[in-house]
Short mmCIF file of C-alpha atoms in Angstrom, two decimals:
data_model
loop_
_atom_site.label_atom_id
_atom_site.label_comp_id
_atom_site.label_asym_id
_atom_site.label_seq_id
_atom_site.Cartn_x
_atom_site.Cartn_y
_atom_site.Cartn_z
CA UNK A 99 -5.96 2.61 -9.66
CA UNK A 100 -6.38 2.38 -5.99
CA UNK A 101 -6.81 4.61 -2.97
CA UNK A 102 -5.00 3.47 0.21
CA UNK A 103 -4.23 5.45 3.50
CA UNK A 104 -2.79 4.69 6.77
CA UNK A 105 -2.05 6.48 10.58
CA UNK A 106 0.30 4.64 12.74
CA UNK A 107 -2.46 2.27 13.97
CA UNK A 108 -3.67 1.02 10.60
CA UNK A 109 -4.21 1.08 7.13
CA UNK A 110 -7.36 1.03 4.58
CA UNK A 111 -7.89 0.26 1.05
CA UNK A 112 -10.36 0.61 -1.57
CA UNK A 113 -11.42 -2.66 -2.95
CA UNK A 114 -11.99 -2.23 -6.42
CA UNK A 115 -9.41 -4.12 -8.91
CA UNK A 116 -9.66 -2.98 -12.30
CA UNK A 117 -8.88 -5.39 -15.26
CA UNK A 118 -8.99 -4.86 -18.39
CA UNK A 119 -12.51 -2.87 -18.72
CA UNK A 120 -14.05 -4.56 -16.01
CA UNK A 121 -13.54 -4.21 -12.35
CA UNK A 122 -14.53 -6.61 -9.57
CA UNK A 123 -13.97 -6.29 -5.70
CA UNK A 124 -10.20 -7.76 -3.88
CA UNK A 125 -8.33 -7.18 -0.96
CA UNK A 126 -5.34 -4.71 -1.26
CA UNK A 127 -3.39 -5.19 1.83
CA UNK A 128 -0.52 -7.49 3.46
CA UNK A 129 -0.02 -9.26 6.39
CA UNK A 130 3.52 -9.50 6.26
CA UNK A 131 5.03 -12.51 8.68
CA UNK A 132 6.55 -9.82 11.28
CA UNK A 133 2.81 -8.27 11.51
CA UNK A 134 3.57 -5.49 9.17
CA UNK A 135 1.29 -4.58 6.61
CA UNK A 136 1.43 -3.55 3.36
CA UNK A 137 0.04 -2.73 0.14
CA UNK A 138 0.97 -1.38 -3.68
CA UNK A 139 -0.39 0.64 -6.06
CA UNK A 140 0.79 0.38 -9.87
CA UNK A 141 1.59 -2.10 -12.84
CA UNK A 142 1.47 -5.76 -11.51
CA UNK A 143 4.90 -6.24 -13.30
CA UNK A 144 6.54 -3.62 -10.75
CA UNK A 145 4.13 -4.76 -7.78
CA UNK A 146 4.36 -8.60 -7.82
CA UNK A 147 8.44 -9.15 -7.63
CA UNK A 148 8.15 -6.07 -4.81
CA UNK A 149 5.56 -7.85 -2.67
CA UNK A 150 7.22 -11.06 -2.97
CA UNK A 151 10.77 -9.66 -1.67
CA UNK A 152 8.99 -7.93 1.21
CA UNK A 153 7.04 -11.49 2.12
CA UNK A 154 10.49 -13.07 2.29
CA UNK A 155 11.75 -10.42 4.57
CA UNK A 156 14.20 -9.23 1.80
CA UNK A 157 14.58 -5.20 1.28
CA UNK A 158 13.98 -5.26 -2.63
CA UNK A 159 16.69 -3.86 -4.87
CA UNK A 160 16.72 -0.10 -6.19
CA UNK A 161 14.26 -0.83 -9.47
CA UNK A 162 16.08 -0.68 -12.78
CA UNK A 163 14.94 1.35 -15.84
CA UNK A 164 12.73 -1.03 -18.25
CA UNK A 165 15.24 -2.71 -20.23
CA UNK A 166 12.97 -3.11 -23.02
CA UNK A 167 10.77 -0.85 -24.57
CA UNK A 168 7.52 -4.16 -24.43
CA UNK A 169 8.22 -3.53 -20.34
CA UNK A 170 5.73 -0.24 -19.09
CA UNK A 171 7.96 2.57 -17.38
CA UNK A 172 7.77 2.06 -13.36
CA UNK A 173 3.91 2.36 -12.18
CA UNK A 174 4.71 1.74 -8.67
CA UNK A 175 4.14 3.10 -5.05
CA UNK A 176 3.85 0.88 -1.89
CA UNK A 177 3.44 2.12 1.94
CA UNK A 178 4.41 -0.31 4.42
CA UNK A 179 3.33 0.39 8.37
CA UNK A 180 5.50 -1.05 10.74
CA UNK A 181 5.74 -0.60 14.57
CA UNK A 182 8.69 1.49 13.41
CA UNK A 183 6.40 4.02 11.62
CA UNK A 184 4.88 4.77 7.93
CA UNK A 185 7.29 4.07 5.36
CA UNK A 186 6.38 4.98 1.49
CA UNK A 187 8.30 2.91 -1.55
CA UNK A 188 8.60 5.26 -5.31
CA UNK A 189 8.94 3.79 -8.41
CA UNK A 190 12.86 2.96 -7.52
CA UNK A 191 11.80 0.86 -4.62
CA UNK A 192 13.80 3.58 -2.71
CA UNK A 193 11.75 3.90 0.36
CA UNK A 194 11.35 7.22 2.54
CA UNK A 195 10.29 7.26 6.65
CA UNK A 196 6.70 9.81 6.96
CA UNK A 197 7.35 11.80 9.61
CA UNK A 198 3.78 13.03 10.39
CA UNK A 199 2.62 9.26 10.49
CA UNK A 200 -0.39 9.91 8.02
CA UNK A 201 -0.41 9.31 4.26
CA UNK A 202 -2.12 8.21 1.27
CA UNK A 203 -0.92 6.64 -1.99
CA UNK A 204 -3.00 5.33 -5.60
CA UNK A 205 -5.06 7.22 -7.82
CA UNK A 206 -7.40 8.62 -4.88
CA UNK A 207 -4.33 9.21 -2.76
CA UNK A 208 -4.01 13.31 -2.79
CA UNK A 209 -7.23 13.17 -1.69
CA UNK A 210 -7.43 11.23 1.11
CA UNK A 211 -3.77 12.20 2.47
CA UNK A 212 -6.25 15.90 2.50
CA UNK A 213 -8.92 13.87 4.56
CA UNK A 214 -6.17 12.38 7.14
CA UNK A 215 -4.67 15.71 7.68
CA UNK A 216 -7.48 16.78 8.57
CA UNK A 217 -8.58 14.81 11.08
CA UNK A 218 -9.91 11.66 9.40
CA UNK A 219 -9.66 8.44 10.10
CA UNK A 220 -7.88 6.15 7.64
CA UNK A 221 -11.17 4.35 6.80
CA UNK A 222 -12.97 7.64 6.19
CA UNK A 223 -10.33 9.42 3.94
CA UNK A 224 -10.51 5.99 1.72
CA UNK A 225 -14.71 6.59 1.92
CA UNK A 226 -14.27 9.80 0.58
CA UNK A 227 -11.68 9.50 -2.07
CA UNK A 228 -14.04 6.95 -3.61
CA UNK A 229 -16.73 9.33 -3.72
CA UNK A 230 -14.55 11.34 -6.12
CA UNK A 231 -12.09 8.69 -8.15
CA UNK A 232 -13.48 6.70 -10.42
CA UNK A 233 -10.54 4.31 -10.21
CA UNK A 234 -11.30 3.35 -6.67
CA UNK A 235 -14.31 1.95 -5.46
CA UNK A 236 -16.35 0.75 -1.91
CA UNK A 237 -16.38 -1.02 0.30
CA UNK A 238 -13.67 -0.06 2.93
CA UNK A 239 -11.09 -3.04 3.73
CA UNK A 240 -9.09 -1.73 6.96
CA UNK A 241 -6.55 -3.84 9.27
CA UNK A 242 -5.02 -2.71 12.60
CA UNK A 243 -1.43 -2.45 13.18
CA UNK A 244 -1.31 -5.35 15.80
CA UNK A 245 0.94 -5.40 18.45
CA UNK A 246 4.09 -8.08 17.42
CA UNK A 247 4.27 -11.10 19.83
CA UNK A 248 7.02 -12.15 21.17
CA UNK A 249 9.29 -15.38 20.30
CA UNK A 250 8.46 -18.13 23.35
CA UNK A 251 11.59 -18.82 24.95
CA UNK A 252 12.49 -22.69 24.48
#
């Protein structure tokens, strides 16, 4: 229920949050404390525990099957851009380098993964896959991969 899409210098999101049958407008990605960022798509019971690992620093475990059958199957994807590069997170928290530096996860994802491929601009391949998902929705929230500063020497 989200469309969000990064390069190597930065990543956009959709801002629509949908609850419930209402929707209202939020900010979908992280500032981690090394100057990452990141951002989920999926059940809140999946992204929650995922987002709080990564804000610790912590690699999460490899997910677990729903142990009961109250908990929803895994509704998860996260991409996390790092000076390192574009890395993408599945349902097992199992996480997988993009080599091409462009990609697109959430609802509106195929779509604008089309739009960076060809040439488009994170911000504009989230534009567009609003224009056509219904689960994603204006305006634009974008954040550049900033340079990490360096640790003052004491």
């Amino acid at each position: 229920m989200t469309t969000i899409a990064c390069d190597l210098n930065g990543m956009a999101a959709d801002s629509k949050c949908v609850f419930g049958e209402t929707f209202f407008p939020c900010e979908k990605i992280i500032r981690l404390p090394d100057g990452s960022l990141l951002a989920t798509a999926g059940t809140d019971v999946y992204t929650k525990p995922f987002i709080n690992k990564m804000m610790l620093g912590e690699i999460p475990d490899i997910l677990a099957p729903p142990e009961t059958s109250d908990k929803p199957d895994p509704d998860f994807a996260a991409i996390h851009l790092t000076k390192d590069g574009v890395f993408i997170y599945d349902d097992a928290y199992s996480a997988t380098k993009v080599t091409s530096g462009k990609f697109a996860i959430g609802t509106g994802g195929i779509v604008a993964i089309s739009w960076l491929l060809n040439g488009a601009s994170p911000q504009d391949a989230v534009t567009r896959a609003c224009e056509v998902d219904n689960n994603s929705g204006l305006p634009v929230q974008y954040e550049p991969l900033k340079p990490h500063a360096r640790r003052k020497s004491p």
